[in-house]
mmCIF file of C-alpha atoms in Angstrom:
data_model
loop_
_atom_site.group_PDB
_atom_site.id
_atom_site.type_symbol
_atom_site.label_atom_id
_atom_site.label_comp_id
_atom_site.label_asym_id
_atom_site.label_seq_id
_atom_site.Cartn_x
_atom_site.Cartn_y
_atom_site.Cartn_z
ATOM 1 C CA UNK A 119 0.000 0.000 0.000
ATOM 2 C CA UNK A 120 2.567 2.337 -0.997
ATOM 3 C CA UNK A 121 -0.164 5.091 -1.730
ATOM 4 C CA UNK A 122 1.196 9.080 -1.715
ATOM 5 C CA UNK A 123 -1.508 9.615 1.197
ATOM 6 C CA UNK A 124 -0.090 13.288 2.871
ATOM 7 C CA UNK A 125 2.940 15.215 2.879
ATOM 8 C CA UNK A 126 4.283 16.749 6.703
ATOM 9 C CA UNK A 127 1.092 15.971 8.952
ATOM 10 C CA UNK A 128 0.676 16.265 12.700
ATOM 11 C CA UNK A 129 -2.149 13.830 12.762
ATOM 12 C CA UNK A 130 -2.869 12.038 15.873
ATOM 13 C CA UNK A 131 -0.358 8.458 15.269
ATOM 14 C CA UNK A 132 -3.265 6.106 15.877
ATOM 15 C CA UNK A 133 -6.193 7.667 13.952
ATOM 16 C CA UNK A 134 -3.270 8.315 10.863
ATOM 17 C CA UNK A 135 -2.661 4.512 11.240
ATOM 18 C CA UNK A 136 -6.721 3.228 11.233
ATOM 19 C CA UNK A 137 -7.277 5.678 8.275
ATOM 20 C CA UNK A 138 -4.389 3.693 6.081
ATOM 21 C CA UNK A 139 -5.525 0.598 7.109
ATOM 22 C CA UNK A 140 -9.111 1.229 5.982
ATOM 23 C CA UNK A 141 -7.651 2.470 2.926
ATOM 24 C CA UNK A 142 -6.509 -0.752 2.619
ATOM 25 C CA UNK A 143 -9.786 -3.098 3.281
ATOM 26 C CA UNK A 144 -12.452 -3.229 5.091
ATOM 27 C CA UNK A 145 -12.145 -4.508 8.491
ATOM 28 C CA UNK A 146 -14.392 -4.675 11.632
ATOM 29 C CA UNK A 147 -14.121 -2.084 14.286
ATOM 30 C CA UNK A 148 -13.072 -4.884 16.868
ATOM 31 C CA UNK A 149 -10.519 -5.749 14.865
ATOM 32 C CA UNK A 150 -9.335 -2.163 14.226
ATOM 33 C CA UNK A 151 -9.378 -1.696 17.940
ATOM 34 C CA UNK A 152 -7.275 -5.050 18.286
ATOM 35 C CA UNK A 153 -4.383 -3.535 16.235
ATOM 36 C CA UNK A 154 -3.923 -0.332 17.428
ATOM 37 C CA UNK A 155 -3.685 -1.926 20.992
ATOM 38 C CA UNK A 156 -0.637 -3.369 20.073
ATOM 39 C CA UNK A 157 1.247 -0.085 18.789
ATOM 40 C CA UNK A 158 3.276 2.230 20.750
ATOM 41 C CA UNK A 159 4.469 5.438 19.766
ATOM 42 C CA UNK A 160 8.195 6.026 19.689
ATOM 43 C CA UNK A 161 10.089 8.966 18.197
ATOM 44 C CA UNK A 162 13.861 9.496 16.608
ATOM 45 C CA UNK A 163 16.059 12.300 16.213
ATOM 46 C CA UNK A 164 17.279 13.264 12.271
ATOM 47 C CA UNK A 165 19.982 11.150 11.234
ATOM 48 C CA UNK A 166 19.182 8.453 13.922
ATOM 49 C CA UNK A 167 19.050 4.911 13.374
ATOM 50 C CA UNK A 168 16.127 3.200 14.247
ATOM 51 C CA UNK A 169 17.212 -0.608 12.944
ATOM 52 C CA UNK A 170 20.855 -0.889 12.938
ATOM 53 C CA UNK A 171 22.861 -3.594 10.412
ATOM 54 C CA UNK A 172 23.724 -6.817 11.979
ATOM 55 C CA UNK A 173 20.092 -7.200 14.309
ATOM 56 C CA UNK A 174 17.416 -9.224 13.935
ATOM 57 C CA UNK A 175 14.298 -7.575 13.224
ATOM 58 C CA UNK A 176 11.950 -7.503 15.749
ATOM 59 C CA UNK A 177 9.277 -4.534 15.468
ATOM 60 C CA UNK A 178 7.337 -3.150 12.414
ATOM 61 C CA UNK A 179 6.613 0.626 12.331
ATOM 62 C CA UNK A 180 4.243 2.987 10.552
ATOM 63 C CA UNK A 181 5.673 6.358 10.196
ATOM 64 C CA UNK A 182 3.314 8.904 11.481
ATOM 65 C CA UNK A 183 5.515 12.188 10.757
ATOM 66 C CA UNK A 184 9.083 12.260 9.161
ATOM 67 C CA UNK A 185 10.880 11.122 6.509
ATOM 68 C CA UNK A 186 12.916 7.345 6.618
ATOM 69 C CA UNK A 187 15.961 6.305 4.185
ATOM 70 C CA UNK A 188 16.373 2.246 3.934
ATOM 71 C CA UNK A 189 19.924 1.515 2.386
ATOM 72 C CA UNK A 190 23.316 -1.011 3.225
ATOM 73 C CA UNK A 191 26.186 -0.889 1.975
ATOM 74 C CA UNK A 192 27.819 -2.897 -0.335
ATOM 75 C CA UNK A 193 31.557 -3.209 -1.023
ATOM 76 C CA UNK A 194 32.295 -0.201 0.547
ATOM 77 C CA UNK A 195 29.674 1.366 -1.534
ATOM 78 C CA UNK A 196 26.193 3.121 0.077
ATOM 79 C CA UNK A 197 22.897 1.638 -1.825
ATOM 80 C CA UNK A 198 19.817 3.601 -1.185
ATOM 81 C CA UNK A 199 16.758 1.257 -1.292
ATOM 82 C CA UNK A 200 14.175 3.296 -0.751
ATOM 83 C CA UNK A 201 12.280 6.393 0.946
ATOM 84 C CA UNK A 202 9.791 6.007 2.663
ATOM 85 C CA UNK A 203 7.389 9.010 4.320
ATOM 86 C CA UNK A 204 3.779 9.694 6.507
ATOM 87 C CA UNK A 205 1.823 6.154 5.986
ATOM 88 C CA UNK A 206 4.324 3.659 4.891
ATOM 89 C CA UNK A 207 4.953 0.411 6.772
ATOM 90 C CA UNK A 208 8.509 -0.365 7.301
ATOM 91 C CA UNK A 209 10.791 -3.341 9.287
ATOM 92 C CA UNK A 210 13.165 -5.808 8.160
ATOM 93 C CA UNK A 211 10.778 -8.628 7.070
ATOM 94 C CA UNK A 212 13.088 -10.839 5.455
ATOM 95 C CA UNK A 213 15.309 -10.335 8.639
ATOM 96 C CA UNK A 214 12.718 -11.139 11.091
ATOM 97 C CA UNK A 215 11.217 -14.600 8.730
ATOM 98 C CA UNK A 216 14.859 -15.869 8.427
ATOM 99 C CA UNK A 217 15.465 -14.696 11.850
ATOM 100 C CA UNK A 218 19.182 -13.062 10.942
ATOM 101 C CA UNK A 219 20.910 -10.359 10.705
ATOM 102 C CA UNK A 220 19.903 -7.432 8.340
ATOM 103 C CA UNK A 221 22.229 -5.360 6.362
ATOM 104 C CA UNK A 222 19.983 -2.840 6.081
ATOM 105 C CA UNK A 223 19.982 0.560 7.769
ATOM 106 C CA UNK A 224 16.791 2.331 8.200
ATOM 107 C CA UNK A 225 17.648 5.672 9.315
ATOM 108 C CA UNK A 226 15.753 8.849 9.787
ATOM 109 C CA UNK A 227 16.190 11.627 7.422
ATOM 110 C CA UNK A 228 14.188 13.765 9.618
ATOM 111 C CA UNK A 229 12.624 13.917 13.131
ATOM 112 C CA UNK A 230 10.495 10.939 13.182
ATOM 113 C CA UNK A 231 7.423 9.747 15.174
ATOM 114 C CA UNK A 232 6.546 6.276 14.358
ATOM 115 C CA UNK A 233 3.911 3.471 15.982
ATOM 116 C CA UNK A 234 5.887 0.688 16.647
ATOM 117 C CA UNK A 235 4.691 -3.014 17.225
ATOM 118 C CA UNK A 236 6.648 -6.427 17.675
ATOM 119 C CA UNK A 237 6.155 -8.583 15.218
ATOM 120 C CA UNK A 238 5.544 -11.636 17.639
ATOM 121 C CA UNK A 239 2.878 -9.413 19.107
ATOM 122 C CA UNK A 240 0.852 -8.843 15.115
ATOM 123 C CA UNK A 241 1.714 -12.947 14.660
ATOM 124 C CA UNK A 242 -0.405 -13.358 17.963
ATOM 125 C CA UNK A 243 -3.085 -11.507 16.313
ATOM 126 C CA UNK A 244 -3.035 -13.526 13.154
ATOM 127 C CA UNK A 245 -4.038 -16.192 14.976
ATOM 128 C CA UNK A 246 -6.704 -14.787 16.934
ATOM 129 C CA UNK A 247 -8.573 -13.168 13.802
ATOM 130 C CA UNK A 248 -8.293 -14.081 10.028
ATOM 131 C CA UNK A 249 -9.506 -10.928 9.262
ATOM 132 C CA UNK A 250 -6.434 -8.926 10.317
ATOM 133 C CA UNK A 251 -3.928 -11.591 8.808
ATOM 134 C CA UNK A 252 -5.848 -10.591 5.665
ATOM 135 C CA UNK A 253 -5.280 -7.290 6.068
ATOM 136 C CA UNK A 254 -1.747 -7.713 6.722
ATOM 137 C CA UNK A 255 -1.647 -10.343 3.863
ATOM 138 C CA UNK A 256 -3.107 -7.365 1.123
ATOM 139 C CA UNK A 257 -0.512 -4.781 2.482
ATOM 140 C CA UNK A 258 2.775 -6.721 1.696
ATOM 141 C CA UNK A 259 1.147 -7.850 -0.804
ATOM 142 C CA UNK A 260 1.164 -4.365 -2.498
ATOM 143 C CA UNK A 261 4.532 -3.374 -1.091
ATOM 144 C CA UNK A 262 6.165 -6.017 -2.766
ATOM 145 C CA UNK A 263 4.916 -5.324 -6.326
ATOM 146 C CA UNK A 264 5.528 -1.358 -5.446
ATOM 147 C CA UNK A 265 9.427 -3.015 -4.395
ATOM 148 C CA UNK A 266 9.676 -5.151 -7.482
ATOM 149 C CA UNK A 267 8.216 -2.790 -9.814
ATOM 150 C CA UNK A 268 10.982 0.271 -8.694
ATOM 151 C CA UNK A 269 13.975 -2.064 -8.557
ATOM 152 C CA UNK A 270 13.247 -3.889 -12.187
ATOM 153 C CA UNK A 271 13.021 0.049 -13.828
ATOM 154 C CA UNK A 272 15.888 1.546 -11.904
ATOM 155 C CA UNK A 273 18.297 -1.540 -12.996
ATOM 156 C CA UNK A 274 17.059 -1.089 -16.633
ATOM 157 C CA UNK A 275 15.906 2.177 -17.632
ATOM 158 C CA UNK A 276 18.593 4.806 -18.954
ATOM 159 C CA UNK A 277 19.774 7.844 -16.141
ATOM 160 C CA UNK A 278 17.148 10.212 -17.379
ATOM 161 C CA UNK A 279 14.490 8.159 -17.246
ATOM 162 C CA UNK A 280 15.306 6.659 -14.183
ATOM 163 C CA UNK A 281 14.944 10.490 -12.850
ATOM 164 C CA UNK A 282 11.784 11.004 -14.468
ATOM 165 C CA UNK A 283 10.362 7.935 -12.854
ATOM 166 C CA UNK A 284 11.577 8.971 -9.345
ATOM 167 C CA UNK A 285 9.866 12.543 -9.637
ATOM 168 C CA UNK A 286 7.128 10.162 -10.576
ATOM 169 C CA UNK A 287 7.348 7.873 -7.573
ATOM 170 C CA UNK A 288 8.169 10.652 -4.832
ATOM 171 C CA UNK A 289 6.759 13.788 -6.224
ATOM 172 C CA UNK A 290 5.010 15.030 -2.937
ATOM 173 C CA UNK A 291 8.405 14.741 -1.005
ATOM 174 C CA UNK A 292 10.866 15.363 -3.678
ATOM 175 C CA UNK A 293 12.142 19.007 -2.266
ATOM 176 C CA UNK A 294 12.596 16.676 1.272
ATOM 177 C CA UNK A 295 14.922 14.267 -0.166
ATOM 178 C CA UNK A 296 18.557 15.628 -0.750
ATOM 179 C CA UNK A 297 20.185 15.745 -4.042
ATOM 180 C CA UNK A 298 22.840 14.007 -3.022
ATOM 181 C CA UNK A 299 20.346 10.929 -1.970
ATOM 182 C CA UNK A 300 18.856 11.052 -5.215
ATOM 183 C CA UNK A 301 21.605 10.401 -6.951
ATOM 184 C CA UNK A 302 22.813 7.884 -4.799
ATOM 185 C CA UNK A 303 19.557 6.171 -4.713
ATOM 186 C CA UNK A 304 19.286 6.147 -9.110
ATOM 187 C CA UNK A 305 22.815 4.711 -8.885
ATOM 188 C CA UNK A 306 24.169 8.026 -10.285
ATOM 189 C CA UNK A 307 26.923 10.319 -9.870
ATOM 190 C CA UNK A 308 25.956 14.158 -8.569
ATOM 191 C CA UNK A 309 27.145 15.284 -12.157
ATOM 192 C CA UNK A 310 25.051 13.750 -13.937
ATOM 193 C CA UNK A 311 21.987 14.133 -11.646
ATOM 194 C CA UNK A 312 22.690 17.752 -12.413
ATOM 195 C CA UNK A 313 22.742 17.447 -16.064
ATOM 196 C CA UNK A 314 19.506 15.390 -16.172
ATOM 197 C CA UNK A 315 17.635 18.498 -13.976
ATOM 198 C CA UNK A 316 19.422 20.981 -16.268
ATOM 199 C CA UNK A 317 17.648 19.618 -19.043
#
């Protein structure tokens, strides 16, 4: 559910979070109820960490307010994922399923305020209800095509048109992403992300 929902908001966490996930599907009010009891509200300084390389996974967030990069590094070499802003889902999921270390770094580009849960504690509510393991079930479900679909066009498409289709992607946050992380995250150097805008 990787949906451009709002830019900057000071929205009360919870109510953000029930409004995405009825964006998502319909789902009872008990059920509703049932997952926001299990988030907590936690908040992070610009340029903090909030899951480190080398851990194992253990909470999922929903960023309420701020701005998140997701990279690693590889041979020496930083590798911007993705971006992700107000009423994205993000936590290591392949981390916490294989239960190893990540090598991502999911760090926050600005002051953040996030609802955190653990994902033992959302596994316990799978259980109890097969309505909310639906839920869950639709919303990775459209993160990973969202995932696949960015990663097949930035590996093929040309520089330019790797730009265009990030404008495309992040239009309502482009001016909160730095240059420098845009050209890092199209596999670019700063040159040529200039030349491309210059255009």
């Amino acid at each position: 559910m990787h949906k451009r929902i709002p830019k900057k908001t000071d929205k009360d966490p919870k109510l953000f979070l029930k409004e995405t996930l009825l964006q998502a599907a319909t789902i009872s009010e008990n059920s509703l109820q049932k997952i926001l009891d299990v988030f907590d509200t936690v908040k992070y300084d610009k340029n903090q960490q909030i899951i480190k390389a080398g851990t194992v996974a253990e909470y999922m967030y929903f960023i309420s307010k701020g701005l998140v990069r997701i990279y690693y590094f590889k041979s020496g070499k930083e590798i911007i994922d993705w971006f992700a802003e107000e009423g994205s889902f993000i936590g290591n999921l392949y981390s916490h399923i294989q239960f190893k270390p990540g090598i991502d770094i999911y760090e926050a580009m600005e002051d953040v305020t996030l609802l955190r849960v653990k994902f033992s504690d959302l596994e316990k509510l799978y259980k109890e209800s097969h309505e909310i393991e639906s839920l869950s079930r639709k919303i990775m479900e459209q993160y990973y095509i969202t995932y696949v679909e960015r990663v097949h066009n930035l590996r093929a498409l040309p520089s330019d048109e790797k730009y265009n289709l990030f404008l495309k992607y992040y239009a309502p946050i482009i001016n909160r992403i730095p240059l420098k992380f845009v050209a890092t995250y199209l596999g670019i150097t700063a040159e040529t992300l200039s030349r491309i805008r210059a255009k």
